[in-house]
Protein backbone atom coordinates (compact mmCIF):
# COMPACT_ATOMS: atom_id res chain seq x y z
CA UNK A 1 0.00 0.00 0.00
CA UNK A 2 1.09 3.54 -0.73
CA UNK A 3 2.23 5.72 2.17
CA UNK A 4 -0.20 8.46 1.11
CA UNK A 5 -3.42 7.49 -0.65
CA UNK A 6 -5.65 9.95 -2.42
CA UNK A 7 -9.15 9.24 -3.68
CA UNK A 8 -10.47 9.63 -6.27
CA UNK A 9 -7.61 9.67 -8.80
CA UNK A 10 -9.71 11.47 -11.36
CA UNK A 11 -13.00 13.34 -11.07
CA UNK A 12 -15.15 15.38 -13.38
CA UNK A 13 -17.80 17.49 -11.72
CA UNK A 14 -20.18 20.25 -12.67
CA UNK A 15 -20.04 23.89 -11.67
CA UNK A 16 -21.79 24.48 -8.36
CA UNK A 17 -21.45 20.93 -7.07
CA UNK A 18 -19.88 20.09 -3.73
CA UNK A 19 -16.97 17.69 -3.92
CA UNK A 20 -14.66 16.08 -1.39
CA UNK A 21 -11.16 14.82 -2.01
CA UNK A 22 -9.84 12.36 0.52
CA UNK A 23 -6.37 11.64 1.78
CA UNK A 24 -5.05 9.04 4.17
CA UNK A 25 -1.50 8.27 5.26
CA UNK A 26 0.24 5.38 6.95
CA UNK A 27 3.47 7.20 7.85
CA UNK A 28 2.24 8.06 11.35
CA UNK A 29 3.16 11.71 10.82
CA UNK A 30 1.25 14.57 12.38
CA UNK A 31 1.64 17.14 9.61
CA UNK A 32 -0.59 17.00 6.55
CA UNK A 33 -0.96 19.37 3.62
CA UNK A 34 -3.11 20.06 0.56
CA UNK A 35 -1.58 21.67 -2.52
CA UNK A 36 -2.88 22.33 -6.00
CA UNK A 37 -0.71 22.18 -9.10
CA UNK A 38 -1.41 24.26 -12.18
CA UNK A 39 0.79 24.35 -15.30
CA UNK A 40 3.37 27.11 -15.00
CA UNK A 41 2.39 27.93 -11.44
CA UNK A 42 4.00 25.09 -9.55
CA UNK A 43 2.40 23.89 -6.32
CA UNK A 44 0.45 26.29 -4.15
CA UNK A 45 -0.58 25.57 -0.57
CA UNK A 46 -4.31 25.42 0.18
CA UNK A 47 -4.46 24.22 3.81
CA UNK A 48 -2.24 22.47 6.29
CA UNK A 49 -2.69 20.79 9.63
CA UNK A 50 -0.30 19.85 12.42
CA UNK A 51 -2.83 17.77 14.37
CA UNK A 52 -6.58 17.13 14.48
CA UNK A 53 -7.21 20.40 16.33
CA UNK A 54 -4.83 22.55 14.32
CA UNK A 55 -5.91 23.71 10.87
CA UNK A 56 -4.19 26.54 9.01
CA UNK A 57 -4.98 28.39 5.81
CA UNK A 58 -2.44 28.43 3.03
CA UNK A 59 -1.98 31.02 0.32
CA UNK A 60 -5.05 30.04 -1.73
CA UNK A 61 -7.70 28.80 0.73
CA UNK A 62 -10.68 30.75 -0.65
CA UNK A 63 -13.34 28.39 -1.99
CA UNK A 64 -11.93 25.40 -0.10
CA UNK A 65 -12.43 23.85 3.32
CA UNK A 66 -10.75 20.94 5.09
CA UNK A 67 -11.45 18.39 7.78
CA UNK A 68 -8.86 16.49 9.82
CA UNK A 69 -10.86 13.48 10.91
CA UNK A 70 -7.93 11.66 12.50
CA UNK A 71 -4.16 11.80 12.53
CA UNK A 72 -4.14 9.76 9.34
CA UNK A 73 -7.00 11.42 7.43
CA UNK A 74 -7.23 14.89 5.91
CA UNK A 75 -10.03 15.77 3.48
CA UNK A 76 -10.38 18.74 1.15
CA UNK A 77 -13.79 20.03 0.12
CA UNK A 78 -14.89 22.38 -2.61
CA UNK A 79 -18.21 23.74 -1.39
CA UNK A 80 -19.37 25.00 -4.77
CA UNK A 81 -16.96 24.03 -7.52
CA UNK A 82 -16.04 26.51 -10.24
CA UNK A 83 -14.08 25.93 -13.46
CA UNK A 84 -10.92 27.71 -12.27
CA UNK A 85 -10.62 25.04 -9.57
CA UNK A 86 -9.75 22.59 -12.32
CA UNK A 87 -6.28 21.39 -11.29
CA UNK A 88 -4.18 18.54 -10.00
CA UNK A 89 -4.50 18.28 -6.22
CA UNK A 90 -1.84 16.75 -4.01
CA UNK A 91 -1.96 15.67 -0.42
CA UNK A 92 1.30 15.35 1.51
CA UNK A 93 2.48 14.40 4.96
CA UNK A 94 5.66 15.17 6.86
CA UNK A 95 7.41 14.13 10.03
CA UNK A 96 9.70 17.16 9.95
CA UNK A 97 12.56 18.53 7.86
CA UNK A 98 14.64 15.35 7.91
CA UNK A 99 11.76 13.60 6.17
CA UNK A 100 10.68 16.33 3.78
CA UNK A 101 7.22 15.67 2.38
CA UNK A 102 5.75 12.38 1.21
CA UNK A 103 3.21 13.04 -1.53
CA UNK A 104 0.20 11.12 -2.73
CA UNK A 105 -0.28 10.37 -6.41
CA UNK A 106 -2.68 13.25 -6.88
CA UNK A 107 -6.32 13.81 -7.80
CA UNK A 108 -7.01 15.31 -11.20
CA UNK A 109 -10.15 17.40 -10.84
CA UNK A 110 -12.03 18.88 -13.78
CA UNK A 111 -14.90 21.30 -13.19
CA UNK A 112 -17.14 21.76 -16.23
CA UNK B 1 7.83 35.21 3.70
CA UNK B 2 9.83 32.87 1.53
CA UNK B 3 9.73 32.67 -2.24
CA UNK B 4 11.45 30.57 -4.89
CA UNK B 5 12.39 31.43 -8.45
CA UNK B 6 13.20 28.76 -10.99
CA UNK B 7 14.63 30.70 -13.85
CA UNK B 8 14.10 28.13 -16.60
CA UNK B 9 10.68 26.68 -17.38
CA UNK B 10 12.18 24.11 -19.73
CA UNK B 11 15.70 22.75 -20.25
CA UNK B 12 16.40 20.55 -23.27
CA UNK B 13 19.56 18.48 -23.15
CA UNK B 14 21.08 15.51 -24.95
CA UNK B 15 21.61 12.20 -23.22
CA UNK B 16 24.95 11.90 -21.37
CA UNK B 17 25.40 15.69 -21.30
CA UNK B 18 25.68 17.59 -18.00
CA UNK B 19 22.78 19.67 -16.77
CA UNK B 20 22.17 22.43 -14.23
CA UNK B 21 18.71 23.49 -13.11
CA UNK B 22 18.72 26.86 -11.43
CA UNK B 23 16.93 27.84 -8.24
CA UNK B 24 17.08 31.10 -6.33
CA UNK B 25 15.23 31.80 -3.12
CA UNK B 26 14.27 34.80 -1.04
CA UNK B 27 13.96 34.75 2.72
CA UNK B 28 14.66 37.00 5.67
CA UNK B 29 15.40 34.04 7.94
CA UNK B 30 17.45 30.85 7.78
CA UNK B 31 16.03 28.26 5.45
CA UNK B 32 15.89 24.62 4.53
CA UNK B 33 16.03 23.82 0.81
CA UNK B 34 14.69 20.88 -1.18
CA UNK B 35 14.54 19.53 -4.70
CA UNK B 36 11.68 17.28 -5.79
CA UNK B 37 11.14 15.39 -9.04
CA UNK B 38 7.80 14.63 -10.66
CA UNK B 39 7.67 11.93 -13.32
CA UNK B 40 4.69 11.96 -15.69
CA UNK B 41 1.40 11.10 -14.00
CA UNK B 42 3.04 10.67 -10.61
CA UNK B 43 3.37 12.53 -7.35
CA UNK B 44 6.51 14.33 -6.26
CA UNK B 45 9.52 12.47 -4.94
CA UNK B 46 12.28 13.93 -2.79
CA UNK B 47 15.62 14.17 -4.64
CA UNK B 48 17.73 15.86 -1.99
CA UNK B 49 17.66 18.41 0.81
CA UNK B 50 19.87 20.94 2.52
CA UNK B 51 19.29 21.41 6.23
CA UNK B 52 22.71 22.42 7.54
CA UNK B 53 26.39 21.53 7.31
CA UNK B 54 28.15 20.86 4.02
CA UNK B 55 26.86 23.11 1.27
CA UNK B 56 27.20 20.36 -1.33
CA UNK B 57 24.47 17.79 -0.93
CA UNK B 58 24.08 14.58 -2.84
CA UNK B 59 20.76 12.98 -3.64
CA UNK B 60 19.26 10.05 -5.44
CA UNK B 61 19.84 9.15 -9.09
CA UNK B 62 23.23 10.91 -9.25
CA UNK B 63 21.91 14.42 -8.61
CA UNK B 64 23.63 16.94 -6.39
CA UNK B 65 23.01 20.55 -5.38
CA UNK B 66 25.04 23.32 -3.85
CA UNK B 67 23.72 25.79 -1.33
CA UNK B 68 25.17 29.26 -1.84
CA UNK B 69 24.02 31.60 0.89
CA UNK B 70 25.59 34.73 -0.58
CA UNK B 71 23.92 34.10 -3.93
CA UNK B 72 20.74 32.77 -2.30
CA UNK B 73 20.86 29.87 -4.72
CA UNK B 74 20.45 26.11 -4.63
CA UNK B 75 21.19 24.88 -8.15
CA UNK B 76 20.69 21.23 -9.06
CA UNK B 77 23.30 19.43 -11.17
CA UNK B 78 23.94 16.10 -12.78
CA UNK B 79 27.15 15.34 -14.68
CA UNK B 80 25.55 12.96 -17.20
CA UNK B 81 21.80 12.69 -17.76
CA UNK B 82 19.77 9.74 -18.96
CA UNK B 83 16.56 9.57 -20.94
CA UNK B 84 14.87 8.43 -17.73
CA UNK B 85 15.67 11.79 -16.09
CA UNK B 86 13.02 13.43 -18.24
CA UNK B 87 10.65 14.89 -15.67
CA UNK B 88 9.65 18.11 -13.96
CA UNK B 89 11.85 19.35 -11.15
CA UNK B 90 10.70 21.58 -8.31
CA UNK B 91 12.81 23.58 -5.90
CA UNK B 92 11.24 24.33 -2.52
CA UNK B 93 12.11 26.35 0.56
CA UNK B 94 10.95 26.48 4.14
CA UNK B 95 12.00 28.47 7.15
CA UNK B 96 13.91 26.41 9.69
CA UNK B 97 10.74 25.96 11.74
CA UNK B 98 9.61 23.82 8.80
CA UNK B 99 5.93 24.61 9.00
CA UNK B 100 5.37 24.46 5.24
CA UNK B 101 7.16 24.29 1.93
CA UNK B 102 6.99 27.03 -0.71
CA UNK B 103 7.57 25.66 -4.20
CA UNK B 104 8.96 27.18 -7.34
CA UNK B 105 7.11 27.00 -10.64
CA UNK B 106 9.11 24.00 -11.83
CA UNK B 107 11.62 23.23 -14.58
CA UNK B 108 10.83 20.62 -17.19
CA UNK B 109 13.95 18.65 -18.11
CA UNK B 110 13.73 17.11 -21.58
CA UNK B 111 16.45 14.57 -22.35
CA UNK B 112 16.74 13.45 -25.95
CA UNK B 113 18.92 10.75 -27.56
mmCIF file of C-alpha atoms in Angstrom, chain A:
data_model
loop_
_atom_site.group_PDB
_atom_site.id
_atom_site.type_symbol
_atom_site.label_atom_id
_atom_site.label_comp_id
_atom_site.label_asym_id
_atom_site.label_seq_id
_atom_site.Cartn_x
_atom_site.Cartn_y
_atom_site.Cartn_z
ATOM 1 C CA UNK A 1 0.000 0.000 0.000
ATOM 2 C CA UNK A 2 1.085 3.543 -0.728
ATOM 3 C CA UNK A 3 2.234 5.718 2.168
ATOM 4 C CA UNK A 4 -0.204 8.464 1.113
ATOM 5 C CA UNK A 5 -3.425 7.494 -0.646
ATOM 6 C CA UNK A 6 -5.652 9.955 -2.422
ATOM 7 C CA UNK A 7 -9.151 9.242 -3.684
ATOM 8 C CA UNK A 8 -10.472 9.631 -6.268
ATOM 9 C CA UNK A 9 -7.615 9.668 -8.796
ATOM 10 C CA UNK A 10 -9.712 11.465 -11.361
ATOM 11 C CA UNK A 11 -13.004 13.338 -11.074
ATOM 12 C CA UNK A 12 -15.147 15.379 -13.383
ATOM 13 C CA UNK A 13 -17.801 17.489 -11.722
ATOM 14 C CA UNK A 14 -20.183 20.251 -12.671
ATOM 15 C CA UNK A 15 -20.036 23.889 -11.668
ATOM 16 C CA UNK A 16 -21.793 24.481 -8.356
ATOM 17 C CA UNK A 17 -21.446 20.931 -7.066
ATOM 18 C CA UNK A 18 -19.877 20.091 -3.731
ATOM 19 C CA UNK A 19 -16.971 17.690 -3.922
ATOM 20 C CA UNK A 20 -14.660 16.082 -1.390
ATOM 21 C CA UNK A 21 -11.160 14.820 -2.013
ATOM 22 C CA UNK A 22 -9.845 12.362 0.516
ATOM 23 C CA UNK A 23 -6.367 11.643 1.775
ATOM 24 C CA UNK A 24 -5.053 9.042 4.172
ATOM 25 C CA UNK A 25 -1.500 8.271 5.260
ATOM 26 C CA UNK A 26 0.243 5.377 6.946
ATOM 27 C CA UNK A 27 3.473 7.196 7.852
ATOM 28 C CA UNK A 28 2.239 8.063 11.349
ATOM 29 C CA UNK A 29 3.157 11.712 10.819
ATOM 30 C CA UNK A 30 1.245 14.570 12.384
ATOM 31 C CA UNK A 31 1.641 17.144 9.613
ATOM 32 C CA UNK A 32 -0.588 17.003 6.548
ATOM 33 C CA UNK A 33 -0.960 19.370 3.618
ATOM 34 C CA UNK A 34 -3.111 20.060 0.562
ATOM 35 C CA UNK A 35 -1.579 21.672 -2.522
ATOM 36 C CA UNK A 36 -2.878 22.330 -5.998
ATOM 37 C CA UNK A 37 -0.705 22.178 -9.102
ATOM 38 C CA UNK A 38 -1.410 24.261 -12.181
ATOM 39 C CA UNK A 39 0.788 24.351 -15.298
ATOM 40 C CA UNK A 40 3.370 27.105 -15.003
ATOM 41 C CA UNK A 41 2.390 27.934 -11.436
ATOM 42 C CA UNK A 42 3.996 25.085 -9.555
ATOM 43 C CA UNK A 43 2.404 23.892 -6.322
ATOM 44 C CA UNK A 44 0.451 26.289 -4.152
ATOM 45 C CA UNK A 45 -0.580 25.572 -0.570
ATOM 46 C CA UNK A 46 -4.308 25.424 0.176
ATOM 47 C CA UNK A 47 -4.463 24.219 3.809
ATOM 48 C CA UNK A 48 -2.242 22.467 6.293
ATOM 49 C CA UNK A 49 -2.690 20.788 9.626
ATOM 50 C CA UNK A 50 -0.301 19.851 12.425
ATOM 51 C CA UNK A 51 -2.829 17.769 14.370
ATOM 52 C CA UNK A 52 -6.577 17.133 14.482
ATOM 53 C CA UNK A 53 -7.209 20.395 16.325
ATOM 54 C CA UNK A 54 -4.827 22.553 14.324
ATOM 55 C CA UNK A 55 -5.909 23.712 10.870
ATOM 56 C CA UNK A 56 -4.190 26.538 9.006
ATOM 57 C CA UNK A 57 -4.976 28.390 5.808
ATOM 58 C CA UNK A 58 -2.444 28.429 3.028
ATOM 59 C CA UNK A 59 -1.981 31.020 0.321
ATOM 60 C CA UNK A 60 -5.053 30.042 -1.729
ATOM 61 C CA UNK A 61 -7.698 28.801 0.733
ATOM 62 C CA UNK A 62 -10.680 30.749 -0.654
ATOM 63 C CA UNK A 63 -13.336 28.392 -1.995
ATOM 64 C CA UNK A 64 -11.932 25.403 -0.097
ATOM 65 C CA UNK A 65 -12.428 23.847 3.323
ATOM 66 C CA UNK A 66 -10.749 20.936 5.087
ATOM 67 C CA UNK A 67 -11.447 18.389 7.776
ATOM 68 C CA UNK A 68 -8.861 16.489 9.823
ATOM 69 C CA UNK A 69 -10.859 13.476 10.907
ATOM 70 C CA UNK A 70 -7.928 11.655 12.505
ATOM 71 C CA UNK A 71 -4.160 11.797 12.532
ATOM 72 C CA UNK A 72 -4.144 9.760 9.340
ATOM 73 C CA UNK A 73 -6.998 11.424 7.425
ATOM 74 C CA UNK A 74 -7.232 14.893 5.911
ATOM 75 C CA UNK A 75 -10.026 15.773 3.478
ATOM 76 C CA UNK A 76 -10.376 18.737 1.152
ATOM 77 C CA UNK A 77 -13.791 20.035 0.119
ATOM 78 C CA UNK A 78 -14.891 22.378 -2.610
ATOM 79 C CA UNK A 79 -18.212 23.744 -1.389
ATOM 80 C CA UNK A 80 -19.371 24.998 -4.771
ATOM 81 C CA UNK A 81 -16.959 24.026 -7.517
ATOM 82 C CA UNK A 82 -16.045 26.511 -10.238
ATOM 83 C CA UNK A 83 -14.079 25.930 -13.463
ATOM 84 C CA UNK A 84 -10.918 27.705 -12.267
ATOM 85 C CA UNK A 85 -10.617 25.044 -9.568
ATOM 86 C CA UNK A 86 -9.754 22.588 -12.323
ATOM 87 C CA UNK A 87 -6.283 21.395 -11.293
ATOM 88 C CA UNK A 88 -4.176 18.538 -10.000
ATOM 89 C CA UNK A 89 -4.498 18.279 -6.218
ATOM 90 C CA UNK A 90 -1.838 16.752 -4.005
ATOM 91 C CA UNK A 91 -1.959 15.672 -0.417
ATOM 92 C CA UNK A 92 1.302 15.351 1.507
ATOM 93 C CA UNK A 93 2.476 14.403 4.962
ATOM 94 C CA UNK A 94 5.664 15.167 6.857
ATOM 95 C CA UNK A 95 7.415 14.125 10.030
ATOM 96 C CA UNK A 96 9.701 17.156 9.953
ATOM 97 C CA UNK A 97 12.564 18.534 7.859
ATOM 98 C CA UNK A 98 14.636 15.351 7.914
ATOM 99 C CA UNK A 99 11.755 13.599 6.174
ATOM 100 C CA UNK A 100 10.681 16.325 3.782
ATOM 101 C CA UNK A 101 7.223 15.666 2.381
ATOM 102 C CA UNK A 102 5.747 12.378 1.212
ATOM 103 C CA UNK A 103 3.211 13.036 -1.525
ATOM 104 C CA UNK A 104 0.202 11.120 -2.733
ATOM 105 C CA UNK A 105 -0.278 10.366 -6.413
ATOM 106 C CA UNK A 106 -2.683 13.253 -6.878
ATOM 107 C CA UNK A 107 -6.316 13.812 -7.803
ATOM 108 C CA UNK A 108 -7.009 15.306 -11.198
ATOM 109 C CA UNK A 109 -10.155 17.399 -10.842
ATOM 110 C CA UNK A 110 -12.029 18.878 -13.781
ATOM 111 C CA UNK A 111 -14.904 21.301 -13.194
ATOM 112 C CA UNK A 112 -17.137 21.755 -16.226
#
